[in-house]
mmCIF file of C-alpha atoms in Angstrom:
data_model
loop_
_atom_site.group_PDB
_atom_site.id
_atom_site.type_symbol
_atom_site.label_atom_id
_atom_site.label_comp_id
_atom_site.label_asym_id
_atom_site.label_seq_id
_atom_site.Cartn_x
_atom_site.Cartn_y
_atom_site.Cartn_z
ATOM 1 C CA MET I 1 -17.473 -22.211 -15.137
ATOM 2 C CA ARG I 2 -19.208 -19.956 -17.636
ATOM 3 C CA ARG I 3 -21.264 -18.472 -14.810
ATOM 4 C CA ALA I 4 -18.142 -16.814 -13.359
ATOM 5 C CA GLY I 5 -17.931 -14.314 -16.230
ATOM 6 C CA LEU I 6 -21.587 -13.385 -15.682
ATOM 7 C CA LEU I 7 -21.001 -13.011 -11.958
ATOM 8 C CA LEU I 8 -18.174 -10.565 -12.508
ATOM 9 C CA LEU I 9 -20.299 -8.639 -14.990
ATOM 10 C CA CYS I 10 -23.003 -8.315 -12.342
ATOM 11 C CA ALA I 11 -20.430 -7.257 -9.797
ATOM 12 C CA TRP I 12 -19.277 -4.387 -11.971
ATOM 13 C CA LEU I 13 -22.784 -3.251 -12.763
ATOM 14 C CA VAL I 14 -23.836 -3.269 -9.152
ATOM 15 C CA LEU I 15 -20.869 -1.110 -8.199
ATOM 16 C CA PRO I 16 -20.981 2.360 -9.802
ATOM 17 C CA GLY I 17 -17.442 3.688 -9.589
ATOM 18 C CA ALA I 18 -16.240 0.246 -8.396
ATOM 19 C CA ARG I 19 -16.300 1.095 -4.700
ATOM 20 C CA ALA I 20 -13.936 -0.827 -2.434
ATOM 21 C CA GLU I 21 -16.822 -2.313 -0.466
ATOM 22 C CA ASP I 22 -19.253 -4.513 -2.384
ATOM 23 C CA ALA I 23 -22.998 -4.652 -1.750
ATOM 24 C CA GLU I 24 -24.274 -7.696 0.133
ATOM 25 C CA ALA I 25 -25.707 -9.256 -3.016
ATOM 26 C CA THR I 26 -22.447 -8.741 -4.833
ATOM 27 C CA ARG I 27 -20.487 -10.362 -2.008
ATOM 28 C CA ALA I 28 -22.692 -13.406 -2.342
ATOM 29 C CA GLN I 29 -21.941 -13.501 -6.058
ATOM 30 C CA LEU I 30 -18.233 -13.247 -5.335
ATOM 31 C CA LYS I 31 -18.407 -16.264 -3.035
ATOM 32 C CA GLN I 32 -19.767 -18.200 -5.969
ATOM 33 C CA LEU I 33 -16.964 -16.797 -8.130
ATOM 34 C CA ASP I 34 -14.484 -17.959 -5.496
ATOM 35 C CA ARG I 35 -15.888 -21.496 -5.786
ATOM 36 C CA GLU I 36 -15.513 -21.339 -9.549
ATOM 37 C CA ILE I 37 -11.872 -20.265 -9.264
ATOM 38 C CA ARG I 38 -11.185 -23.029 -6.766
ATOM 39 C CA GLN I 39 -12.506 -25.555 -9.279
ATOM 40 C CA LEU I 40 -10.274 -23.995 -11.919
ATOM 41 C CA LYS I 41 -7.266 -24.386 -9.645
ATOM 42 C CA ASP I 42 -8.083 -28.014 -8.981
ATOM 43 C CA THR I 43 -8.309 -28.646 -12.717
ATOM 44 C CA ILE I 44 -5.009 -26.842 -13.321
ATOM 45 C CA GLY I 45 -3.392 -28.850 -10.575
ATOM 46 C CA ASP I 46 -4.609 -32.128 -12.099
ATOM 47 C CA ASN I 47 -3.484 -31.093 -15.595
ATOM 48 C CA GLN I 48 -0.018 -29.806 -14.776
ATOM 49 C CA ALA I 49 0.576 -32.037 -11.688
ATOM 50 C CA GLU I 50 3.666 -30.991 -9.847
ATOM 51 C CA ARG I 51 5.862 -33.756 -11.053
ATOM 52 C CA THR I 52 8.625 -33.937 -8.518
ATOM 53 C CA ARG I 53 8.844 -34.219 -4.794
ATOM 54 C CA GLU I 54 11.152 -31.140 -4.676
ATOM 55 C CA ALA I 55 8.666 -29.094 -6.715
ATOM 56 C CA ARG I 56 5.896 -29.966 -4.288
ATOM 57 C CA LYS I 57 8.097 -28.908 -1.401
ATOM 58 C CA LEU I 58 8.970 -25.660 -3.216
ATOM 59 C CA ARG I 59 5.275 -24.814 -3.614
ATOM 60 C CA ALA I 60 4.638 -25.343 0.096
ATOM 61 C CA ILE I 61 7.618 -23.371 1.311
ATOM 62 C CA GLU I 62 7.119 -20.467 -1.098
ATOM 63 C CA LYS I 63 3.490 -20.116 -0.041
ATOM 64 C CA ASP I 64 4.740 -20.016 3.563
ATOM 65 C CA VAL I 65 7.296 -17.367 2.573
ATOM 66 C CA GLY I 66 4.506 -15.424 0.870
ATOM 67 C CA ARG I 67 2.316 -15.594 3.957
ATOM 68 C CA VAL I 68 5.061 -14.382 6.263
ATOM 69 C CA ALA I 69 6.169 -11.683 3.807
ATOM 70 C CA ALA I 70 2.594 -10.377 3.517
ATOM 71 C CA GLU I 71 2.354 -10.218 7.308
ATOM 72 C CA LEU I 72 5.725 -8.452 7.408
ATOM 73 C CA HIS I 73 4.412 -5.910 4.895
ATOM 74 C CA ARG I 74 1.327 -5.353 7.037
ATOM 75 C CA VAL I 75 3.417 -4.838 10.186
ATOM 76 C CA LYS I 76 5.776 -2.450 8.387
ATOM 77 C CA THR I 77 2.819 -0.392 7.208
ATOM 78 C CA GLN I 78 1.431 -0.354 10.730
ATOM 79 C CA ARG I 79 4.825 0.567 12.190
ATOM 80 C CA ASP I 80 5.194 3.440 9.690
ATOM 81 C CA ALA I 81 1.731 4.716 10.551
ATOM 82 C CA HIS I 82 2.552 4.779 14.257
ATOM 83 C CA GLN I 83 5.893 6.490 13.526
ATOM 84 C CA ASN I 84 4.180 9.149 11.384
ATOM 85 C CA LYS I 85 1.601 9.818 14.106
ATOM 86 C CA LEU I 86 4.289 10.001 16.773
ATOM 87 C CA ASP I 87 6.302 12.416 14.664
ATOM 88 C CA ASP I 88 3.208 14.550 14.130
ATOM 89 C CA LEU I 89 2.431 14.599 17.900
ATOM 90 C CA GLN I 90 6.004 15.538 18.743
ATOM 91 C CA ARG I 91 5.937 18.285 16.087
ATOM 92 C CA ARG I 92 2.727 19.648 17.599
ATOM 93 C CA GLN I 93 4.304 19.463 21.032
ATOM 94 C CA GLY I 94 7.306 21.500 19.813
ATOM 95 C CA LEU I 95 5.067 24.161 18.254
ATOM 96 C CA LEU I 96 3.032 24.411 21.476
ATOM 97 C CA ARG I 97 6.188 24.804 23.542
ATOM 98 C CA GLN I 98 7.348 27.592 21.229
ATOM 99 C CA GLN I 99 3.899 29.181 21.605
ATOM 100 C CA GLN I 100 4.089 28.759 25.361
ATOM 101 C CA SER I 101 7.479 30.497 25.514
ATOM 102 C CA LYS I 102 6.209 33.470 23.475
ATOM 103 C CA GLN I 103 3.091 33.764 25.586
ATOM 104 C CA LYS I 104 5.122 33.709 28.808
ATOM 105 C CA ALA I 105 7.276 36.557 27.481
ATOM 106 C CA ILE I 106 4.190 38.618 26.554
ATOM 107 C CA ILE I 107 2.561 37.976 29.970
ATOM 108 C CA ALA I 108 5.770 38.843 31.792
ATOM 109 C CA GLU I 109 6.014 42.118 29.871
ATOM 110 C CA GLN I 110 2.398 42.954 30.697
ATOM 111 C CA ILE I 111 3.005 42.220 34.399
ATOM 112 C CA ARG I 112 6.026 44.529 34.362
ATOM 113 C CA ASP I 113 3.981 47.257 32.714
ATOM 114 C CA ALA I 114 1.179 46.816 35.260
ATOM 115 C CA TYR I 115 3.685 47.007 38.059
ATOM 116 C CA THR I 116 5.318 50.115 36.609
ATOM 117 C CA LEU I 117 2.022 51.889 36.168
ATOM 118 C CA GLY I 118 0.721 50.738 39.551
ATOM 119 C CA GLN I 119 -2.845 51.177 40.656
ATOM 120 C CA GLU I 120 -2.118 54.341 42.626
ATOM 121 C CA ARG I 121 -0.174 55.910 39.746
ATOM 122 C CA ARG I 122 -3.030 55.076 37.442
ATOM 123 C CA ILE I 123 -5.566 56.913 39.657
ATOM 124 C CA LYS I 124 -3.314 59.949 39.899
ATOM 125 C CA MET I 125 -2.864 60.057 36.136
ATOM 126 C CA LEU I 126 -6.618 59.838 35.603
ATOM 127 C CA LEU I 127 -7.412 62.519 38.221
ATOM 128 C CA ASN I 128 -4.840 64.869 36.704
ATOM 129 C CA GLN I 129 -6.535 64.803 33.328
ATOM 130 C CA GLU I 130 -8.539 67.970 32.759
ATOM 131 C CA ASP I 131 -9.415 67.262 29.126
ATOM 132 C CA PRO I 132 -12.574 64.996 29.068
ATOM 133 C CA GLU I 133 -11.644 63.463 25.702
ATOM 134 C CA LYS I 134 -8.149 62.627 26.846
ATOM 135 C CA LEU I 135 -9.570 61.158 30.059
ATOM 136 C CA SER I 136 -11.891 58.997 28.007
ATOM 137 C CA ARG I 137 -8.997 57.759 25.871
ATOM 138 C CA MET I 138 -6.960 56.915 28.971
ATOM 139 C CA LEU I 139 -9.818 54.890 30.478
ATOM 140 C CA THR I 140 -10.302 53.008 27.182
ATOM 141 C CA TYR I 141 -6.541 52.327 27.088
ATOM 142 C CA TYR I 142 -6.534 50.806 30.545
ATOM 143 C CA ASP I 143 -9.584 48.717 29.757
ATOM 144 C CA TYR I 144 -7.902 47.393 26.592
ATOM 145 C CA PHE I 145 -4.752 46.690 28.563
ATOM 146 C CA ASN I 146 -6.579 44.642 31.195
ATOM 147 C CA GLU I 147 -8.624 42.835 28.588
ATOM 148 C CA ALA I 148 -5.548 41.996 26.531
ATOM 149 C CA ARG I 149 -3.824 40.648 29.621
ATOM 150 C CA SER I 150 -6.833 38.467 30.445
ATOM 151 C CA GLU I 151 -6.879 37.097 26.870
ATOM 152 C CA GLN I 152 -3.180 36.308 27.018
ATOM 153 C CA LEU I 153 -3.630 34.449 30.287
ATOM 154 C CA GLU I 154 -6.520 32.442 28.844
ATOM 155 C CA ARG I 155 -4.502 31.541 25.711
ATOM 156 C CA TYR I 156 -1.618 30.507 27.930
ATOM 157 C CA ARG I 157 -3.951 28.300 29.981
ATOM 158 C CA GLN I 158 -5.233 26.682 26.761
ATOM 159 C CA THR I 159 -1.681 26.053 25.537
ATOM 160 C CA LEU I 160 -0.768 24.331 28.794
ATOM 161 C CA SER I 161 -3.931 22.240 28.612
ATOM 162 C CA SER I 162 -3.073 21.194 25.025
ATOM 163 C CA LEU I 163 0.458 20.271 26.024
ATOM 164 C CA GLN I 164 -0.802 18.219 28.947
ATOM 165 C CA ALA I 165 -3.275 16.359 26.668
ATOM 166 C CA LEU I 166 -0.420 15.391 24.296
ATOM 167 C CA ILE I 167 1.608 13.605 27.007
ATOM 168 C CA PRO I 168 -0.537 10.429 27.287
ATOM 169 C CA GLU I 169 -1.135 10.395 23.516
ATOM 170 C CA ILE I 170 2.612 10.479 22.845
ATOM 171 C CA ALA I 171 3.234 7.764 25.474
ATOM 172 C CA SER I 172 0.524 5.563 23.832
ATOM 173 C CA GLU I 173 1.982 5.962 20.352
ATOM 174 C CA THR I 174 5.509 5.304 21.646
ATOM 175 C CA GLU I 175 4.284 2.029 23.207
ATOM 176 C CA LYS I 176 2.461 0.979 20.003
ATOM 177 C CA LEU I 177 5.578 1.745 17.981
ATOM 178 C CA ALA I 178 7.721 -0.371 20.275
ATOM 179 C CA ASP I 179 5.238 -3.267 19.990
ATOM 180 C CA ALA I 180 5.229 -2.974 16.195
ATOM 181 C CA GLU I 181 9.036 -2.979 16.090
ATOM 182 C CA GLU I 182 9.145 -6.120 18.242
ATOM 183 C CA GLU I 183 6.584 -7.857 16.002
ATOM 184 C CA LEU I 184 8.563 -6.749 12.952
ATOM 185 C CA GLN I 185 11.707 -8.373 14.257
ATOM 186 C CA GLU I 186 9.859 -11.631 14.911
ATOM 187 C CA GLN I 187 8.400 -11.650 11.391
ATOM 188 C CA GLN I 188 11.803 -10.889 9.841
ATOM 189 C CA ALA I 189 13.370 -13.762 11.749
ATOM 190 C CA GLU I 190 10.631 -16.178 10.647
ATOM 191 C CA LEU I 191 10.993 -14.963 7.039
ATOM 192 C CA GLN I 192 14.749 -15.639 7.076
ATOM 193 C CA GLU I 193 14.106 -19.121 8.450
ATOM 194 C CA GLN I 194 11.638 -19.882 5.668
ATOM 195 C CA LYS I 195 13.994 -18.515 3.048
ATOM 196 C CA GLN I 196 16.785 -20.802 4.276
ATOM 197 C CA LYS I 197 14.459 -23.792 3.857
ATOM 198 C CA ARG I 198 13.658 -22.570 0.369
ATOM 199 C CA ALA I 199 17.371 -22.355 -0.526
ATOM 200 C CA ASP I 200 17.792 -26.006 0.520
ATOM 201 C CA ILE I 201 14.895 -27.061 -1.694
ATOM 202 C CA LEU I 202 16.246 -25.101 -4.669
ATOM 203 C CA ALA I 203 19.517 -26.979 -4.332
ATOM 204 C CA GLY I 204 17.581 -30.230 -4.795
ATOM 205 C CA ILE I 205 15.757 -28.836 -7.836
ATOM 206 C CA ASP I 206 19.075 -27.754 -9.356
ATOM 207 C CA ARG I 207 20.272 -31.386 -9.097
ATOM 208 C CA GLU I 208 17.130 -32.567 -10.897
ATOM 209 C CA LEU I 209 17.617 -29.978 -13.659
ATOM 210 C CA SER I 210 21.332 -30.406 -14.073
ATOM 211 C CA SER I 211 21.252 -30.775 -17.857
ATOM 212 C CA GLN I 212 20.229 -28.066 -20.351
ATOM 213 C CA SER I 213 17.709 -30.380 -21.981
ATOM 214 C CA SER I 214 16.007 -30.847 -18.612
ATOM 215 C CA GLN I 215 15.946 -27.111 -18.075
ATOM 216 C CA LEU I 216 14.407 -26.454 -21.488
ATOM 217 C CA SER I 217 11.848 -29.229 -20.952
ATOM 218 C CA ASN I 218 10.989 -27.651 -17.603
ATOM 219 C CA LEU I 219 10.639 -24.201 -19.254
ATOM 220 C CA ASP I 220 8.262 -25.642 -21.841
ATOM 221 C CA SER I 221 6.219 -27.370 -19.148
ATOM 222 C CA GLU I 222 5.987 -24.226 -17.106
ATOM 223 C CA ARG I 223 4.932 -22.175 -20.129
ATOM 224 C CA LYS I 224 2.209 -24.624 -20.983
ATOM 225 C CA GLY I 225 0.998 -24.602 -17.397
ATOM 226 C CA LEU I 226 0.724 -20.795 -17.412
ATOM 227 C CA GLU I 227 -0.999 -20.839 -20.771
ATOM 228 C CA SER I 228 -3.613 -23.257 -19.455
ATOM 229 C CA VAL I 229 -4.370 -20.915 -16.563
ATOM 230 C CA LEU I 230 -4.651 -17.898 -18.824
ATOM 231 C CA LYS I 231 -6.827 -19.776 -21.323
ATOM 232 C CA ALA I 232 -9.210 -20.914 -18.568
ATOM 233 C CA ILE I 233 -9.413 -17.409 -17.116
ATOM 234 C CA GLU I 234 -9.944 -15.861 -20.549
ATOM 235 C CA GLN I 235 -12.730 -18.261 -21.414
ATOM 236 C CA ASP I 236 -14.526 -18.621 -18.094
ATOM 237 C CA ILE I 237 -13.785 -15.702 -15.777
ATOM 238 C CA THR I 238 -13.088 -12.478 -17.709
ATOM 239 C CA ASN I 239 -15.108 -10.080 -19.822
ATOM 240 C CA ILE I 240 -16.108 -7.985 -16.842
ATOM 241 C CA ALA I 241 -17.834 -4.674 -17.470
ATOM 242 C CA ILE I 242 -15.870 -1.510 -16.641
ATOM 243 C CA PRO I 243 -17.739 1.236 -14.770
ATOM 244 C CA ALA I 244 -18.199 4.525 -16.636
ATOM 245 C CA SER I 245 -15.910 6.309 -14.183
ATOM 246 C CA TYR I 246 -12.925 4.160 -15.279
ATOM 247 C CA LYS I 247 -10.990 4.938 -18.412
ATOM 248 C CA PRO I 248 -10.989 1.896 -20.710
ATOM 249 C CA PHE I 249 -7.719 -0.029 -20.747
ATOM 250 C CA LYS I 250 -7.380 0.218 -24.532
ATOM 251 C CA GLU I 251 -7.263 4.011 -24.261
ATOM 252 C CA MET I 252 -4.262 3.832 -21.939
ATOM 253 C CA ARG I 253 -1.798 2.486 -24.539
ATOM 254 C CA GLY I 254 1.584 4.132 -23.986
ATOM 255 C CA LYS I 255 0.395 5.866 -20.822
ATOM 256 C CA LEU I 256 0.436 3.095 -18.211
ATOM 257 C CA PRO I 257 3.090 2.965 -15.459
ATOM 258 C CA TRP I 258 5.395 -0.016 -15.074
ATOM 259 C CA PRO I 259 4.431 -2.195 -12.101
ATOM 260 C CA VAL I 260 7.765 -1.622 -10.409
ATOM 261 C CA ALA I 261 10.762 0.572 -11.014
ATOM 262 C CA GLY I 262 13.745 -1.441 -12.198
ATOM 263 C CA ARG I 263 15.936 -2.559 -15.033
ATOM 264 C CA ARG I 264 14.290 -4.644 -17.759
ATOM 265 C CA LEU I 265 16.239 -7.893 -18.127
ATOM 266 C CA ASN I 266 14.946 -9.158 -21.494
ATOM 267 C CA SER I 267 13.275 -8.025 -24.679
ATOM 268 C CA TYR I 268 9.738 -9.036 -25.492
ATOM 269 C CA GLY I 269 9.673 -11.856 -28.064
ATOM 270 C CA SER I 270 13.395 -12.709 -27.616
ATOM 271 C CA SER I 271 14.574 -16.309 -27.250
ATOM 272 C CA ARG I 272 14.759 -17.910 -23.839
ATOM 273 C CA GLN I 273 18.110 -19.623 -23.295
ATOM 274 C CA GLY I 274 18.638 -19.859 -27.041
ATOM 275 C CA SER I 275 15.627 -22.157 -27.502
ATOM 276 C CA ALA I 276 12.478 -21.839 -29.606
ATOM 277 C CA ILE I 277 10.639 -20.651 -26.481
ATOM 278 C CA ARG I 278 10.068 -16.900 -26.639
ATOM 279 C CA TRP I 279 9.593 -14.316 -23.937
ATOM 280 C CA GLN I 280 5.942 -13.278 -23.842
ATOM 281 C CA GLY I 281 6.500 -10.594 -21.231
ATOM 282 C CA ILE I 282 9.209 -8.591 -19.508
ATOM 283 C CA GLN I 283 11.343 -9.472 -16.497
ATOM 284 C CA ILE I 284 11.975 -6.432 -14.315
ATOM 285 C CA ALA I 285 14.742 -6.486 -11.666
ATOM 286 C CA GLY I 286 13.688 -5.180 -8.300
ATOM 287 C CA ASN I 287 14.561 -5.072 -4.617
ATOM 288 C CA GLU I 288 13.095 -7.895 -2.577
ATOM 289 C CA GLY I 289 10.074 -6.708 -0.609
ATOM 290 C CA ASP I 290 9.392 -3.594 -2.719
ATOM 291 C CA SER I 291 5.747 -3.004 -3.652
ATOM 292 C CA ILE I 292 4.389 -4.107 -7.043
ATOM 293 C CA HIS I 293 1.565 -1.927 -8.340
ATOM 294 C CA SER I 294 -1.400 -2.729 -10.540
ATOM 295 C CA ILE I 295 -0.942 -0.861 -13.812
ATOM 296 C CA HIS I 296 -4.658 -0.003 -14.112
ATOM 297 C CA ASN I 297 -8.033 -0.436 -12.427
ATOM 298 C CA GLY I 298 -9.487 -3.896 -12.418
ATOM 299 C CA ARG I 299 -10.286 -7.002 -10.424
ATOM 300 C CA VAL I 300 -8.014 -9.775 -9.192
ATOM 301 C CA VAL I 301 -9.036 -13.024 -10.878
ATOM 302 C CA PHE I 302 -6.115 -15.207 -9.841
ATOM 303 C CA ALA I 303 -3.848 -15.030 -6.752
ATOM 304 C CA ASP I 304 -1.970 -18.210 -5.886
ATOM 305 C CA TRP I 305 1.186 -20.233 -6.426
ATOM 306 C CA LEU I 306 1.729 -21.740 -9.868
ATOM 307 C CA ARG I 307 4.641 -23.879 -10.934
ATOM 308 C CA GLY I 308 7.185 -21.831 -12.840
ATOM 309 C CA ALA I 309 5.457 -18.551 -11.996
ATOM 310 C CA GLY I 310 5.661 -18.822 -8.226
ATOM 311 C CA LEU I 311 3.253 -16.572 -6.372
ATOM 312 C CA LEU I 312 1.220 -15.205 -9.252
ATOM 313 C CA ILE I 313 -1.449 -12.493 -9.398
ATOM 314 C CA ILE I 314 -3.577 -11.720 -12.465
ATOM 315 C CA VAL I 315 -5.764 -8.623 -12.824
ATOM 316 C CA ASP I 316 -8.666 -8.408 -15.271
ATOM 317 C CA HIS I 317 -9.080 -4.871 -16.658
ATOM 318 C CA GLY I 318 -12.177 -5.600 -18.764
ATOM 319 C CA ASP I 319 -12.558 -5.729 -22.575
ATOM 320 C CA ASP I 320 -10.464 -8.955 -22.597
ATOM 321 C CA TYR I 321 -7.364 -7.278 -21.165
ATOM 322 C CA LEU I 322 -5.316 -8.959 -18.430
ATOM 323 C CA SER I 323 -2.128 -8.037 -16.643
ATOM 324 C CA LEU I 324 0.030 -10.711 -15.018
ATOM 325 C CA TYR I 325 2.624 -10.373 -12.264
ATOM 326 C CA ALA I 326 4.737 -13.446 -11.393
ATOM 327 C CA HIS I 327 7.581 -14.536 -9.043
ATOM 328 C CA ASN I 328 6.259 -12.370 -6.189
ATOM 329 C CA GLU I 329 7.489 -12.677 -2.616
ATOM 330 C CA SER I 330 3.948 -12.117 -1.284
ATOM 331 C CA LEU I 331 0.433 -11.407 -2.530
ATOM 332 C CA LEU I 332 -1.287 -8.409 -0.927
ATOM 333 C CA ARG I 333 -4.660 -8.888 -2.656
ATOM 334 C CA GLN I 334 -6.989 -11.861 -3.074
ATOM 335 C CA GLU I 335 -9.245 -13.133 -5.844
ATOM 336 C CA GLY I 336 -12.312 -10.966 -6.195
ATOM 337 C CA ASP I 337 -10.637 -7.826 -4.806
ATOM 338 C CA TRP I 338 -11.108 -4.566 -6.665
ATOM 339 C CA VAL I 339 -7.814 -2.775 -7.301
ATOM 340 C CA ARG I 340 -7.028 0.691 -8.623
ATOM 341 C CA GLY I 341 -4.202 1.736 -10.853
ATOM 342 C CA GLY I 342 -1.070 2.317 -8.735
ATOM 343 C CA GLU I 343 -2.357 0.232 -5.830
ATOM 344 C CA ALA I 344 0.129 -2.222 -4.239
ATOM 345 C CA ILE I 345 -0.970 -5.785 -5.035
ATOM 346 C CA ALA I 346 2.200 -7.817 -4.315
ATOM 347 C CA THR I 347 5.831 -7.509 -3.232
ATOM 348 C CA VAL I 348 8.961 -8.214 -5.266
ATOM 349 C CA GLY I 349 10.488 -11.647 -4.763
ATOM 350 C CA ASN I 350 11.958 -14.662 -6.491
ATOM 351 C CA SER I 351 9.323 -17.357 -6.007
ATOM 352 C CA GLY I 352 8.873 -20.110 -8.536
ATOM 353 C CA GLY I 353 12.478 -21.204 -8.264
ATOM 354 C CA ARG I 354 14.142 -17.955 -9.441
ATOM 355 C CA ARG I 355 17.427 -16.763 -7.937
ATOM 356 C CA GLN I 356 17.194 -13.045 -8.735
ATOM 357 C CA ALA I 357 14.540 -10.841 -7.208
ATOM 358 C CA GLY I 358 12.192 -9.206 -9.672
ATOM 359 C CA VAL I 359 8.773 -9.463 -11.302
ATOM 360 C CA TYR I 360 7.782 -11.163 -14.519
ATOM 361 C CA PHE I 361 5.139 -8.961 -16.178
ATOM 362 C CA GLU I 362 2.769 -9.665 -19.024
ATOM 363 C CA ILE I 363 -0.138 -7.884 -20.752
ATOM 364 C CA ARG I 364 -2.653 -10.063 -22.580
ATOM 365 C CA HIS I 365 -5.563 -9.246 -24.908
ATOM 366 C CA LYS I 366 -8.003 -11.983 -25.883
ATOM 367 C CA GLY I 367 -5.460 -14.507 -24.647
ATOM 368 C CA ARG I 368 -2.605 -13.223 -26.811
ATOM 369 C CA PRO I 369 0.503 -11.576 -25.283
ATOM 370 C CA ARG I 370 1.206 -7.941 -26.045
ATOM 371 C CA ASP I 371 4.519 -6.075 -25.762
ATOM 372 C CA PRO I 372 4.415 -4.273 -22.387
ATOM 373 C CA ALA I 373 6.829 -1.654 -23.680
ATOM 374 C CA ALA I 374 4.120 -0.462 -26.071
ATOM 375 C CA TRP I 375 1.738 0.075 -23.188
ATOM 376 C CA CYS I 376 3.926 1.319 -20.321
ATOM 377 C CA ASN I 377 6.132 4.367 -20.219
#
């Protein structure tokens, strides 16, 4: 397990500026890292063992919900991209039609002028000029007139050609948009079906935790499970080197963004349900499906379901700093992925048995929790 920390260190050193695409050697190292994390998960699973049948079912269904929600997020992004492109094409089409209308008016005016002047009238006007300089100006004028008319006709031809080229492109994007909308509806229907199954499972868990003592015992068990994950990550996976182009996390105190906009539901360090268990992070209310953003550059070191935390993602920012995002609806990044500050890494949900949508957010340094309010503004 100790090798994982060295592997991440190598990964950072190989990647100046932490490019999104890793070199081949680094990808091989990341495969080894993935094996190390899998071993860690197996150990965590053995240690915390999901104790009840309903909890095991919850894990399975929430991972299914996360999978479908992530696919839904992908389809929505794809749909929005097609819509934006279609809007742009239609805007261009409108501008070209305006241009075409103006060009037609100019050409029509030039045709009227040419008709009014007439070829015969032009010859008479030229022959009646006795002043050589004036005659020269008249010839130049007619040359300019004919040249301008030719240029207008060519521009008009180009406008028509551009309009014609947009027709199949608009039709193609319209078809892609329709396909994306259809797929979106299918994914939304599947998501609702999975959520209904989850609601049924939660009802069974509520029956198991009907007493306050059972709830507090469950809270304590969940907290210990999360602590074991963080301890293992801190000891065996972190301490990655930050590229010179990245500002160190410790210098960002008080300047970091919150992972999601929303009302904070608790105070750091306050009691949970009146017990001795204290909040080590902040719960932030959010709208289900909204994007959750990494607060700073780093690398994903954990992305999976954990009892009590639901779909959980942990980002290592180097120098023993971690940020943790729990109860997500879906995970948009995997272990080993580089992420940048502000990048979407998950979507807001209520996994882990919660009823209200939101994200549970922690900042850790050397394994110890830190008040997020002191770091984020």
